[in-house]
Coordinates of N, CA and C in Angstrom, one line a residue:
Chain A
M1 N 30.8 23.5 28.6 CA 29.5 23.0 27.9 C 29.5 23.6 26.5
S2 N 29.2 22.7 25.6 CA 29.2 23.1 24.2 C 27.9 23.8 23.8
A3 N 28.0 24.6 22.8 CA 26.8 25.4 22.5 C 25.8 24.5 21.7
S4 N 26.3 23.6 20.9 CA 25.3 22.8 20.1 C 24.7 21.7 20.9
I5 N 23.6 21.3 20.5 CA 22.9 20.2 21.2 C 23.2 18.9 20.5
D6 N 23.8 18.0 21.2 CA 24.1 16.7 20.6 C 22.9 15.7 21.1
F7 N 22.4 15.0 20.1 CA 21.4 14.1 20.4 C 22.0 12.9 21.1
L8 N 21.3 12.3 22.0 CA 21.7 11.1 22.7 C 21.9 10.0 21.6
P9 N 22.8 9.1 21.8 CA 23.0 8.1 20.7 C 21.7 7.3 20.3
P10 N 20.9 6.9 21.2 CA 19.7 6.2 20.8 C 18.8 7.0 19.9
L11 N 18.7 8.3 20.2 CA 17.9 9.2 19.4 C 18.5 9.5 18.0
A12 N 19.9 9.7 18.1 CA 20.6 10.0 16.8 C 20.4 8.9 15.8
G13 N 20.4 7.6 16.3 CA 20.3 6.5 15.3 C 18.9 6.1 15.0
I14 N 17.9 6.9 15.3 CA 16.5 6.5 15.2 C 16.1 6.3 13.7
R15 N 16.8 7.0 12.8 CA 16.4 6.9 11.4 C 17.2 5.9 10.7
P16 N 16.6 5.0 9.9 CA 17.4 4.1 9.1 C 18.0 4.9 7.9
P17 N 19.1 4.4 7.4 CA 19.9 5.2 6.4 C 19.1 5.2 5.1
L18 N 18.5 4.2 4.7 CA 18.0 4.1 3.3 C 16.5 3.7 3.3
P19 N 15.6 4.6 3.6 CA 14.2 4.1 3.6 C 13.7 4.0 2.1
I20 N 13.2 2.9 1.7 CA 12.7 2.7 0.4 C 11.2 2.4 0.5
D21 N 10.4 3.0 -0.2 CA 8.9 2.9 -0.1 C 8.5 2.0 -1.3
A22 N 7.7 0.9 -0.9 CA 7.3 0.0 -1.9 C 6.3 0.6 -2.8
T23 N 5.5 1.5 -2.4 CA 4.4 2.1 -3.2 C 5.0 3.1 -4.1
G24 N 6.3 3.5 -4.0 CA 6.8 4.5 -4.9 C 6.7 5.9 -4.4
A25 N 6.0 6.0 -3.3 CA 5.9 7.4 -2.7 C 7.2 7.8 -2.2
S26 N 7.6 9.0 -2.3 CA 8.9 9.5 -1.9 C 8.9 9.6 -0.4
Q27 N 10.1 9.8 0.2 CA 10.2 9.8 1.6 C 10.5 11.2 2.1
D28 N 9.9 12.2 1.4 CA 10.2 13.6 1.7 C 10.0 13.9 3.2
T29 N 8.9 13.4 3.7 CA 8.5 13.7 5.1 C 9.6 13.3 6.1
M30 N 10.3 12.2 5.7 CA 11.2 11.6 6.6 C 12.6 12.1 6.4
R31 N 12.8 13.0 5.4 CA 14.1 13.4 5.1 C 14.6 14.3 6.2
V32 N 15.8 14.1 6.6 CA 16.5 14.9 7.7 C 17.4 15.8 7.0
V33 N 17.2 17.1 7.2 CA 18.1 18.1 6.7 C 19.1 18.4 7.7
A34 N 20.3 18.0 7.5 CA 21.4 18.1 8.5 C 22.2 19.3 8.3
G35 N 22.6 19.9 9.4 CA 23.5 21.0 9.3 C 22.9 22.3 8.8
T36 N 21.6 22.5 9.0 CA 21.0 23.8 8.5 C 20.3 24.4 9.7
G37 N 19.9 25.6 9.5 CA 19.2 26.4 10.6 C 17.8 26.0 10.8
F38 N 17.2 26.6 11.8 CA 15.8 26.2 12.1 C 14.8 26.6 11.0
T39 N 15.1 27.7 10.5 CA 14.1 28.2 9.4 C 14.1 27.3 8.2
E40 N 15.3 26.8 7.8 CA 15.4 25.9 6.7 C 14.7 24.6 7.1
L41 N 14.8 24.2 8.3 CA 14.2 23.0 8.8 C 12.7 23.1 8.7
V42 N 12.2 24.2 9.1 CA 10.7 24.4 9.1 C 10.3 24.5 7.6
T43 N 11.0 25.2 6.8 CA 10.7 25.3 5.4 C 10.7 23.9 4.7
A44 N 11.7 23.1 5.0 CA 11.8 21.8 4.4 C 10.6 20.9 4.9
G45 N 10.2 21.0 6.1 CA 9.1 20.3 6.6 C 7.8 20.7 6.0
L46 N 7.6 22.0 5.8 CA 6.4 22.5 5.1 C 6.4 22.0 3.7
Q47 N 7.6 22.1 3.0 CA 7.6 21.6 1.6 C 7.2 20.1 1.5
A48 N 7.7 19.3 2.5 CA 7.4 17.9 2.5 C 5.9 17.7 2.7
V49 N 5.3 18.5 3.6 CA 3.9 18.3 3.9 C 3.1 18.7 2.6
N50 N 3.6 19.8 1.9 CA 2.9 20.2 0.7 C 3.1 19.2 -0.4
A51 N 4.3 18.5 -0.5 CA 4.5 17.5 -1.5 C 3.5 16.3 -1.3
D52 N 3.4 15.9 0.0 CA 2.4 14.9 0.3 C 1.0 15.2 -0.1
W53 N 0.7 16.5 0.2 CA -0.7 16.9 -0.2 C -0.9 17.0 -1.7
M54 N 0.2 17.5 -2.4 CA 0.1 17.5 -3.9 C -0.1 16.1 -4.5
R55 N 0.7 15.2 -3.9 CA 0.6 13.8 -4.4 C -0.8 13.2 -4.2
A56 N -1.4 13.5 -3.0 CA -2.7 13.0 -2.8 C -3.7 13.6 -3.7
Q57 N -3.5 14.9 -4.0 CA -4.4 15.6 -4.9 C -4.3 15.1 -6.3
Q58 N -3.0 14.8 -6.7 CA -2.7 14.2 -8.0 C -3.4 12.9 -8.2
G59 N -3.4 12.0 -7.1 CA -4.0 10.7 -7.2 C -5.5 10.9 -7.3
L60 N -6.1 11.9 -6.6 CA -7.5 12.1 -6.7 C -7.9 12.5 -8.1
G61 N -7.1 13.4 -8.7 CA -7.4 13.9 -10.0 C -7.3 12.8 -11.0
D62 N -6.3 11.9 -10.9 CA -6.2 10.8 -11.8 C -7.4 9.9 -11.7
L63 N -7.8 9.6 -10.4 CA -9.0 8.8 -10.2 C -10.2 9.4 -10.8
A64 N -10.4 10.7 -10.6 CA -11.6 11.3 -11.1 C -11.7 11.3 -12.7
Q65 N -10.5 11.4 -13.3 CA -10.5 11.4 -14.7 C -10.4 10.0 -15.3
G66 N -10.6 9.0 -14.4 CA -10.7 7.6 -14.9 C -9.4 7.0 -15.3
G67 N -8.3 7.6 -14.8 CA -7.0 7.1 -15.1 C -6.7 5.8 -14.3
I68 N -5.6 5.2 -14.7 CA -5.3 3.9 -14.0 C -4.8 4.3 -12.6
G69 N -5.6 3.8 -11.6 CA -5.2 4.0 -10.3 C -5.9 3.1 -9.3
N70 N -5.2 2.6 -8.3 CA -5.9 1.8 -7.3 C -6.5 2.7 -6.3
L71 N -7.7 2.4 -6.0 CA -8.5 3.1 -5.0 C -7.7 3.2 -3.7
H72 N -7.2 2.0 -3.3 CA -6.6 2.0 -2.0 C -5.3 2.9 -2.0
E73 N -4.6 2.9 -3.1 CA -3.4 3.8 -3.1 C -3.7 5.2 -2.9
V74 N -4.8 5.7 -3.6 CA -5.2 7.1 -3.4 C -5.6 7.3 -2.0
M75 N -6.3 6.4 -1.4 CA -6.7 6.6 0.0 C -5.5 6.6 0.9
I76 N -4.5 5.7 0.6 CA -3.3 5.7 1.5 C -2.6 7.0 1.4
R77 N -2.5 7.6 0.1 CA -1.8 8.9 0.0 C -2.6 10.0 0.7
L78 N -3.9 9.9 0.7 CA -4.7 10.9 1.5 C -4.3 10.8 3.0
E79 N -4.3 9.5 3.5 CA -3.9 9.3 4.9 C -2.5 9.8 5.2
E80 N -1.6 9.5 4.3 CA -0.2 10.0 4.5 C -0.2 11.5 4.6
S81 N -0.9 12.1 3.7 CA -1.0 13.6 3.7 C -1.6 14.1 5.0
R82 N -2.7 13.4 5.4 CA -3.3 13.9 6.6 C -2.4 13.8 7.8
T83 N -1.7 12.6 7.9 CA -0.8 12.4 9.0 C 0.4 13.4 9.1
S84 N 1.0 13.6 7.9 CA 2.1 14.6 7.9 C 1.6 16.0 8.2
F85 N 0.4 16.3 7.8 CA -0.2 17.6 8.1 C -0.4 17.7 9.6
Q86 N -0.9 16.7 10.2 CA -1.1 16.6 11.7 C 0.2 16.9 12.4
L87 N 1.2 16.2 11.9 CA 2.5 16.3 12.5 C 3.0 17.8 12.4
F88 N 2.8 18.4 11.3 CA 3.2 19.8 11.1 C 2.4 20.7 12.0
L89 N 1.1 20.4 12.2 CA 0.2 21.2 13.0 C 0.7 21.1 14.5
Q90 N 1.1 19.9 14.9 CA 1.5 19.8 16.3 C 2.8 20.6 16.5
V91 N 3.7 20.5 15.5 CA 5.0 21.3 15.7 C 4.6 22.8 15.8
R92 N 3.7 23.2 14.9 CA 3.3 24.6 14.9 C 2.7 25.0 16.2
N93 N 1.8 24.1 16.8 CA 1.2 24.4 18.1 C 2.2 24.6 19.1
R94 N 3.2 23.7 19.2 CA 4.3 23.8 20.2 C 5.0 25.1 20.0
L95 N 5.3 25.5 18.8 CA 6.1 26.7 18.6 C 5.3 27.9 19.1
V96 N 4.0 28.0 18.7 CA 3.2 29.1 19.0 C 3.1 29.2 20.5
E97 N 2.9 28.0 21.1 CA 2.8 28.0 22.6 C 4.0 28.5 23.3
S98 N 5.2 28.1 22.8 CA 6.4 28.6 23.5 C 6.6 30.1 23.2
Y99 N 6.2 30.5 22.0 CA 6.3 32.0 21.7 C 5.4 32.8 22.7
Q100 N 4.2 32.3 22.9 CA 3.3 33.0 23.8 C 3.8 33.0 25.2
D101 N 4.4 31.9 25.6 CA 5.0 31.8 26.9 C 6.0 32.9 27.1
L102 N 6.9 33.0 26.1 CA 7.9 34.0 26.1 C 7.4 35.4 26.2
M103 N 6.3 35.7 25.4 CA 5.7 37.0 25.4 C 5.1 37.4 26.7
R104 N 4.6 36.4 27.4 CA 3.9 36.6 28.7 C 4.9 36.8 29.8
M105 N 6.2 36.5 29.5 CA 7.2 36.5 30.6 C 7.4 37.9 31.2
Q106 N 7.4 38.0 32.5 CA 7.6 39.3 33.2 C 9.0 39.6 33.3
I107 N 9.4 40.8 32.9 CA 10.8 41.2 33.0 C 10.9 42.3 34.0
Chain B
M1 N 7.5 8.0 14.3 CA 7.0 6.7 13.7 C 7.0 6.9 12.2
D2 N 7.6 5.9 11.6 CA 7.6 5.9 10.1 C 6.4 5.2 9.6
Y3 N 5.4 6.0 9.4 CA 4.1 5.4 8.9 C 4.2 5.0 7.4
H4 N 5.1 5.6 6.7 CA 5.2 5.4 5.3 C 5.4 3.9 5.0
S5 N 6.4 3.3 5.7 CA 6.8 1.9 5.4 C 5.7 1.0 5.9
A6 N 5.1 1.4 7.1 CA 4.0 0.6 7.6 C 2.8 0.6 6.6
F7 N 2.5 1.8 6.0 CA 1.5 1.8 5.0 C 1.8 1.0 3.8
A8 N 3.1 1.0 3.4 CA 3.6 0.3 2.2 C 3.3 -1.2 2.3
I9 N 3.5 -1.7 3.5 CA 3.3 -3.2 3.7 C 1.8 -3.5 3.5
S10 N 1.0 -2.7 4.1 CA -0.5 -3.0 3.9 C -0.9 -2.8 2.5
A11 N -0.3 -1.8 1.8 CA -0.6 -1.5 0.4 C -0.2 -2.7 -0.5
A12 N 0.9 -3.3 -0.2 CA 1.3 -4.5 -0.9 C 0.4 -5.6 -0.8
G13 N -0.1 -5.8 0.5 CA -1.1 -6.8 0.7 C -2.4 -6.6 -0.1
M14 N -2.8 -5.3 -0.1 CA -4.0 -5.0 -0.8 C -3.8 -5.2 -2.3
N15 N -2.6 -4.8 -2.8 CA -2.4 -5.0 -4.2 C -2.5 -6.5 -4.6
I16 N -2.0 -7.4 -3.8 CA -2.0 -8.8 -4.1 C -3.5 -9.3 -4.1
E17 N -4.3 -8.8 -3.1 CA -5.6 -9.3 -3.0 C -6.5 -8.8 -4.2
R18 N -6.1 -7.5 -4.6 CA -6.8 -7.0 -5.7 C -6.5 -7.8 -7.0
A19 N -5.2 -8.1 -7.2 CA -4.9 -8.9 -8.3 C -5.5 -10.3 -8.2
R20 N -5.6 -10.8 -7.0 CA -6.2 -12.1 -6.9 C -7.7 -12.1 -7.3
Y21 N -8.3 -11.0 -6.9 CA -9.7 -10.8 -7.3 C -9.8 -10.7 -8.8
E22 N -8.9 -9.9 -9.4 CA -9.0 -9.8 -10.9 C -8.8 -11.1 -11.6
V23 N -7.9 -11.9 -11.1 CA -7.6 -13.2 -11.8 C -8.9 -14.1 -11.6
A24 N -9.5 -14.1 -10.4 CA -10.7 -14.9 -10.2 C -11.8 -14.4 -11.1
A25 N -11.9 -13.1 -11.2 CA -13.0 -12.5 -12.0 C -12.8 -12.9 -13.5
A26 N -11.5 -12.8 -13.9 CA -11.3 -13.2 -15.3 C -11.6 -14.6 -15.6
N27 N -11.3 -15.5 -14.6 CA -11.6 -16.9 -14.8 C -13.1 -17.1 -14.8
L28 N -13.8 -16.4 -13.9 CA -15.3 -16.6 -13.9 C -15.9 -16.0 -15.2
A29 N -15.4 -14.9 -15.7 CA -15.9 -14.3 -16.9 C -15.7 -15.2 -18.1
N30 N -14.7 -16.0 -18.1 CA -14.4 -16.8 -19.2 C -14.8 -18.3 -19.0
A31 N -15.6 -18.5 -17.9 CA -15.9 -19.9 -17.6 C -16.9 -20.5 -18.6
G32 N -17.7 -19.7 -19.2 CA -18.7 -20.2 -20.2 C -18.2 -20.2 -21.6
T33 N -17.0 -19.8 -21.9 CA -16.5 -19.6 -23.3 C -16.2 -21.0 -23.8
V34 N -16.4 -21.1 -25.1 CA -16.1 -22.4 -25.8 C -15.1 -22.1 -26.9
S35 N -14.4 -23.2 -27.3 CA -13.5 -23.1 -28.4 C -13.5 -24.4 -29.2
G36 N -13.1 -24.3 -30.4 CA -13.2 -25.5 -31.3 C -12.0 -26.4 -31.1
H37 N -11.1 -26.0 -30.4 CA -9.8 -26.8 -30.2 C -9.4 -26.8 -28.8
G38 N -8.8 -27.9 -28.3 CA -8.5 -28.0 -26.9 C -7.4 -27.0 -26.5
R39 N -6.7 -26.4 -27.4 CA -5.6 -25.6 -26.9 C -5.8 -24.1 -27.2
T40 N -6.8 -23.8 -28.0 CA -6.9 -22.4 -28.4 C -7.8 -21.6 -27.5
G41 N -8.5 -22.3 -26.6 CA -9.4 -21.6 -25.7 C -8.8 -20.8 -24.6
Y42 N -9.6 -20.3 -23.7 CA -9.1 -19.6 -22.5 C -8.3 -20.5 -21.6
Q43 N -7.2 -20.0 -21.2 CA -6.3 -20.7 -20.3 C -6.5 -20.2 -18.9
T44 N -6.9 -21.1 -18.0 CA -7.2 -20.7 -16.6 C -5.9 -20.1 -16.0
R45 N -6.1 -18.9 -15.3 CA -5.0 -18.3 -14.7 C -5.0 -18.6 -13.2
R46 N -3.9 -18.4 -12.5 CA -3.9 -18.4 -11.1 C -2.8 -17.5 -10.6
L47 N -3.0 -17.0 -9.4 CA -2.0 -16.1 -8.8 C -1.2 -16.8 -7.8
V48 N 0.1 -16.6 -7.9 CA 1.0 -17.3 -7.0 C 1.7 -16.1 -6.2
A49 N 1.4 -16.1 -4.9 CA 2.0 -15.0 -4.1 C 3.3 -15.5 -3.5
A50 N 4.4 -14.7 -3.6 CA 5.7 -15.1 -3.1 C 5.9 -14.4 -1.8
A51 N 6.5 -15.1 -0.9 CA 6.7 -14.5 0.5 C 7.7 -13.3 0.3
S52 N 7.6 -12.4 1.3 CA 8.6 -11.3 1.4 C 10.0 -11.8 1.6
S53 N 10.9 -10.9 1.4 CA 12.3 -11.3 1.5 C 12.7 -11.5 3.0
L54 N 11.8 -11.3 3.9 CA 12.1 -11.5 5.3 C 12.5 -12.9 5.5
G55 N 11.9 -13.8 4.7 CA 12.3 -15.2 4.8 C 11.9 -15.9 6.1
T56 N 12.6 -17.0 6.4 CA 12.3 -17.8 7.5 C 13.2 -17.5 8.7
D57 N 14.3 -16.8 8.5 CA 15.3 -16.6 9.6 C 14.7 -15.7 10.6
S58 N 14.9 -16.0 11.9 CA 14.5 -15.1 12.9 C 15.6 -14.0 13.0
S59 N 15.1 -12.8 13.3 CA 16.1 -11.7 13.3 C 15.8 -10.8 14.5
S60 N 16.8 -10.1 14.9 CA 16.6 -9.2 16.1 C 15.6 -8.1 15.7
G61 N 15.1 -7.4 16.7 CA 14.1 -6.4 16.5 C 14.7 -5.3 15.6
G62 N 15.9 -4.8 15.8 CA 16.5 -3.8 15.0 C 16.6 -4.2 13.6
A63 N 17.1 -5.4 13.3 CA 17.3 -5.9 12.0 C 16.0 -6.0 11.2
F64 N 15.0 -6.5 12.0 CA 13.7 -6.6 11.4 C 13.1 -5.2 10.9
L65 N 13.3 -4.2 11.8 CA 12.8 -2.9 11.5 C 13.5 -2.3 10.3
N66 N 14.9 -2.6 10.3 CA 15.6 -2.1 9.1 C 15.1 -2.7 7.8
M67 N 14.8 -4.0 7.8 CA 14.3 -4.6 6.6 C 12.9 -4.1 6.2
V68 N 12.1 -3.8 7.3 CA 10.8 -3.2 7.0 C 11.0 -1.8 6.3
H69 N 12.0 -1.0 6.8 CA 12.2 0.3 6.3 C 12.8 0.2 4.9
Q70 N 13.5 -0.9 4.6 CA 14.0 -1.0 3.2 C 13.0 -1.6 2.2
G71 N 11.8 -1.8 2.7 CA 10.8 -2.3 1.8 C 10.9 -3.8 1.5
L72 N 11.6 -4.5 2.4 CA 11.8 -6.0 2.2 C 10.7 -6.8 2.8
A73 N 9.8 -6.1 3.5 CA 8.7 -6.9 4.2 C 7.5 -7.1 3.3
V74 N 7.6 -6.6 2.1 CA 6.4 -6.7 1.3 C 6.4 -7.9 0.4
P75 N 5.3 -8.7 0.3 CA 5.3 -9.8 -0.5 C 5.1 -9.5 -2.0
G76 N 5.4 -10.4 -2.9 CA 5.2 -10.2 -4.3 C 4.3 -11.2 -4.9
Y77 N 4.0 -11.1 -6.1 CA 3.1 -12.1 -6.7 C 3.4 -12.2 -8.2
Q78 N 3.0 -13.3 -8.8 CA 3.0 -13.4 -10.2 C 1.7 -14.2 -10.7
I79 N 1.3 -13.9 -11.9 CA 0.2 -14.6 -12.4 C 0.6 -15.6 -13.5
E80 N 0.2 -16.8 -13.3 CA 0.7 -17.9 -14.3 C -0.5 -18.7 -14.7
N81 N -0.3 -19.4 -15.8 CA -1.3 -20.3 -16.3 C -1.4 -21.6 -15.5
R82 N -2.6 -21.9 -15.1 CA -2.7 -23.1 -14.3 C -2.8 -24.3 -15.3
P83 N -2.0 -25.3 -15.1 CA -2.0 -26.5 -16.0 C -3.3 -27.2 -15.8
G84 N -3.8 -27.7 -16.9 CA -5.1 -28.4 -16.9 C -5.7 -28.5 -18.3
E85 N -6.3 -29.6 -18.6 CA -6.8 -29.9 -19.9 C -8.2 -29.2 -20.0
A86 N -8.5 -28.7 -21.2 CA -9.8 -28.1 -21.4 C -10.9 -29.3 -21.4
R87 N -12.1 -28.9 -20.9 CA -13.1 -29.9 -20.8 C -13.7 -30.1 -22.2
R88 N -13.9 -31.4 -22.6 CA -14.5 -31.7 -23.9 C -16.0 -31.9 -23.7
V89 N -16.8 -31.2 -24.4 CA -18.3 -31.3 -24.3 C -18.8 -31.6 -25.7
L90 N -19.7 -32.6 -25.6 CA -20.4 -33.0 -26.9 C -21.5 -32.0 -27.3
D91 N -21.3 -31.4 -28.4 CA -22.4 -30.4 -28.8 C -22.3 -30.4 -30.4
R92 N -23.1 -31.3 -31.0 CA -23.0 -31.5 -32.4 C -23.4 -30.3 -33.2
G93 N -24.4 -29.6 -32.7 CA -24.9 -28.5 -33.5 C -24.1 -27.2 -33.5
H94 N -23.1 -27.2 -32.6 CA -22.3 -26.0 -32.4 C -21.5 -25.7 -33.7
P95 N -21.5 -24.4 -34.1 CA -20.7 -24.1 -35.3 C -19.2 -24.3 -35.2
W96 N -18.7 -24.3 -34.0 CA -17.3 -24.5 -33.8 C -16.9 -26.0 -33.5
A97 N -17.9 -26.8 -33.5 CA -17.6 -28.2 -33.1 C -16.6 -28.9 -34.1
D98 N -15.8 -29.8 -33.5 CA -14.8 -30.4 -34.4 C -15.5 -31.6 -35.1
T99 N -14.7 -32.4 -35.7 CA -15.3 -33.5 -36.6 C -16.1 -34.5 -35.8
Q100 N -15.8 -34.7 -34.5 CA -16.5 -35.6 -33.7 C -17.7 -34.9 -33.0
G101 N -17.9 -33.6 -33.2 CA -19.0 -32.9 -32.6 C -18.7 -32.4 -31.2
H102 N -17.4 -32.2 -30.9 CA -17.0 -31.7 -29.5 C -16.6 -30.3 -29.6
V103 N -17.0 -29.5 -28.5 CA -16.4 -28.2 -28.3 C -15.6 -28.3 -27.0
Y104 N -14.8 -27.3 -26.7 CA -13.9 -27.3 -25.5 C -14.2 -26.1 -24.6
Q105 N -14.3 -26.4 -23.4 CA -14.5 -25.3 -22.4 C -13.3 -25.3 -21.4
P106 N -13.0 -24.1 -21.0 CA -11.8 -24.0 -20.1 C -12.2 -24.8 -18.7
D107 N -11.1 -25.3 -18.2 CA -11.3 -26.1 -16.9 C -11.3 -25.2 -15.7
I108 N -12.5 -24.6 -15.4 CA -12.6 -23.6 -14.3 C -13.6 -24.2 -13.3
D109 N -13.1 -24.2 -12.1 CA -13.9 -24.7 -11.0 C -14.6 -23.4 -10.4
I110 N -15.9 -23.2 -10.7 CA -16.5 -22.0 -10.3 C -16.6 -21.9 -8.8
A111 N -16.9 -23.0 -8.1 CA -17.0 -22.9 -6.6 C -15.6 -22.5 -6.0
A112 N -14.5 -23.0 -6.6 CA -13.2 -22.7 -6.1 C -12.9 -21.2 -6.3
E113 N -13.4 -20.7 -7.5 CA -13.1 -19.3 -7.8 C -13.9 -18.4 -6.8
M114 N -15.1 -18.8 -6.5 CA -15.9 -18.0 -5.5 C -15.2 -18.0 -4.2
M115 N -14.7 -19.2 -3.8 CA -13.9 -19.2 -2.5 C -12.8 -18.3 -2.6
T116 N -12.1 -18.2 -3.7 CA -10.9 -17.3 -3.9 C -11.4 -15.9 -3.7
L117 N -12.5 -15.6 -4.3 CA -13.0 -14.2 -4.2 C -13.3 -13.9 -2.7
A118 N -14.0 -14.8 -2.0 CA -14.4 -14.5 -0.6 C -13.1 -14.3 0.2
T119 N -12.1 -15.2 0.0 CA -10.9 -15.1 0.8 C -10.2 -13.8 0.5
A120 N -10.2 -13.4 -0.8 CA -9.5 -12.1 -1.2 C -10.1 -10.9 -0.5
V121 N -11.5 -10.9 -0.4 CA -12.1 -9.8 0.2 C -11.8 -9.8 1.7
R122 N -11.7 -10.9 2.3 CA -11.4 -11.0 3.8 C -10.0 -10.5 4.0
I123 N -9.1 -11.0 3.2 CA -7.7 -10.6 3.5 C -7.5 -9.1 3.2
Y124 N -8.2 -8.6 2.2 CA -8.2 -7.1 1.9 C -8.7 -6.4 3.1
E125 N -9.8 -6.8 3.7 CA -10.3 -6.2 4.9 C -9.3 -6.2 6.0
A126 N -8.6 -7.3 6.1 CA -7.6 -7.4 7.2 C -6.5 -6.4 7.0
N127 N -6.1 -6.2 5.7 CA -5.0 -5.3 5.4 C -5.5 -3.8 5.7
V128 N -6.7 -3.6 5.4 CA -7.3 -2.2 5.7 C -7.3 -2.0 7.2
A129 N -7.6 -3.1 8.0 CA -7.6 -3.0 9.4 C -6.2 -2.7 10.0
A130 N -5.2 -3.4 9.4 CA -3.8 -3.2 9.8 C -3.4 -1.8 9.5
L131 N -3.8 -1.3 8.3 CA -3.4 0.1 8.0 C -4.0 1.1 8.9
S132 N -5.3 0.8 9.2 CA -6.0 1.8 10.2 C -5.3 1.8 11.5
A133 N -4.9 0.6 12.0 CA -4.2 0.5 13.3 C -2.9 1.3 13.2
S134 N -2.2 1.2 12.1 CA -0.9 1.9 12.0 C -1.2 3.4 12.0
R135 N -2.3 3.9 11.3 CA -2.6 5.3 11.3 C -3.0 5.8 12.6
T136 N -3.8 4.9 13.3 CA -4.3 5.3 14.7 C -3.1 5.5 15.6
M137 N -2.1 4.6 15.5 CA -0.9 4.7 16.3 C -0.2 6.0 16.0
A138 N 0.0 6.3 14.7 CA 0.7 7.5 14.4 C -0.1 8.8 15.0
L139 N -1.4 8.8 14.8 CA -2.2 9.9 15.3 C -2.1 10.0 16.8
R140 N -2.1 8.8 17.5 CA -2.0 8.8 19.0 C -0.7 9.3 19.4
A141 N 0.3 9.0 18.6 CA 1.7 9.5 19.0 C 1.7 11.0 18.9
L142 N 0.9 11.6 18.0 CA 0.8 13.0 17.9 C 0.0 13.7 19.0
D143 N -0.7 12.8 19.7 CA -1.5 13.3 20.9 C -0.6 13.5 22.1
I144 N 0.6 13.0 22.1 CA 1.5 13.1 23.2 C 1.6 14.6 23.6
G145 N 1.4 14.9 24.9 CA 1.6 16.2 25.4 C 0.5 17.2 25.1
S146 N -0.6 16.8 24.4 CA -1.6 17.8 24.0 C -2.6 17.9 25.2
G147 N -2.5 17.0 26.2 CA -3.5 17.1 27.2 C -3.2 18.1 28.3
S148 N -2.0 18.7 28.3 CA -1.6 19.6 29.4 C -2.3 20.9 29.2

């Protein structure tokens, strides 16, 4: 039995190779960091969530200053930022849960 | 679930309807303008929306999803001048009237522009609804396993 976990073929192919966003928003959240450790993965995910949030904030600032901006694009960025944060939160909840399970384990 | 590309589709739809509204608003705003010559006045604009590159071919589910992810599902648009002669109105006292006493008004059908506005608002609403559905599905997917 090999030490590394291989994804099943349907799961491994779940991401398209070239996601292009028509609104120009980057695909940071969807970026897969291959061949790195778990910490790097979490850090990359956090940075992606932060980038989404910063983009939403940037759009809000532009709108408040009367810059050229579509209202719906700002709202969509806010929603994107909220969804990616929710995803991060769920990952964090699972991690904390399993950590606590481990800590409660009787030895 | 890749909500980015799903959001991008709805955003493209909203962009088109917003542009449609702007074109109709510009036409309405210029409906009462006059000019002294048939060709120098306001030229009525119209928006022509082009279908997305998904085209008419049927495709398998995987191919369709791939095209969606590559941003090919979004429609495009362009704004062009609508062909049509300016309306000639007899107004002898007008300072811009030509030698026969005519001024020219742009050929704008106000009722049709109002219909365009109403349709644009409805389609915009539909795009918002589609986006909300996509967001709800993403958030529901995050609910998986939280009930235990």
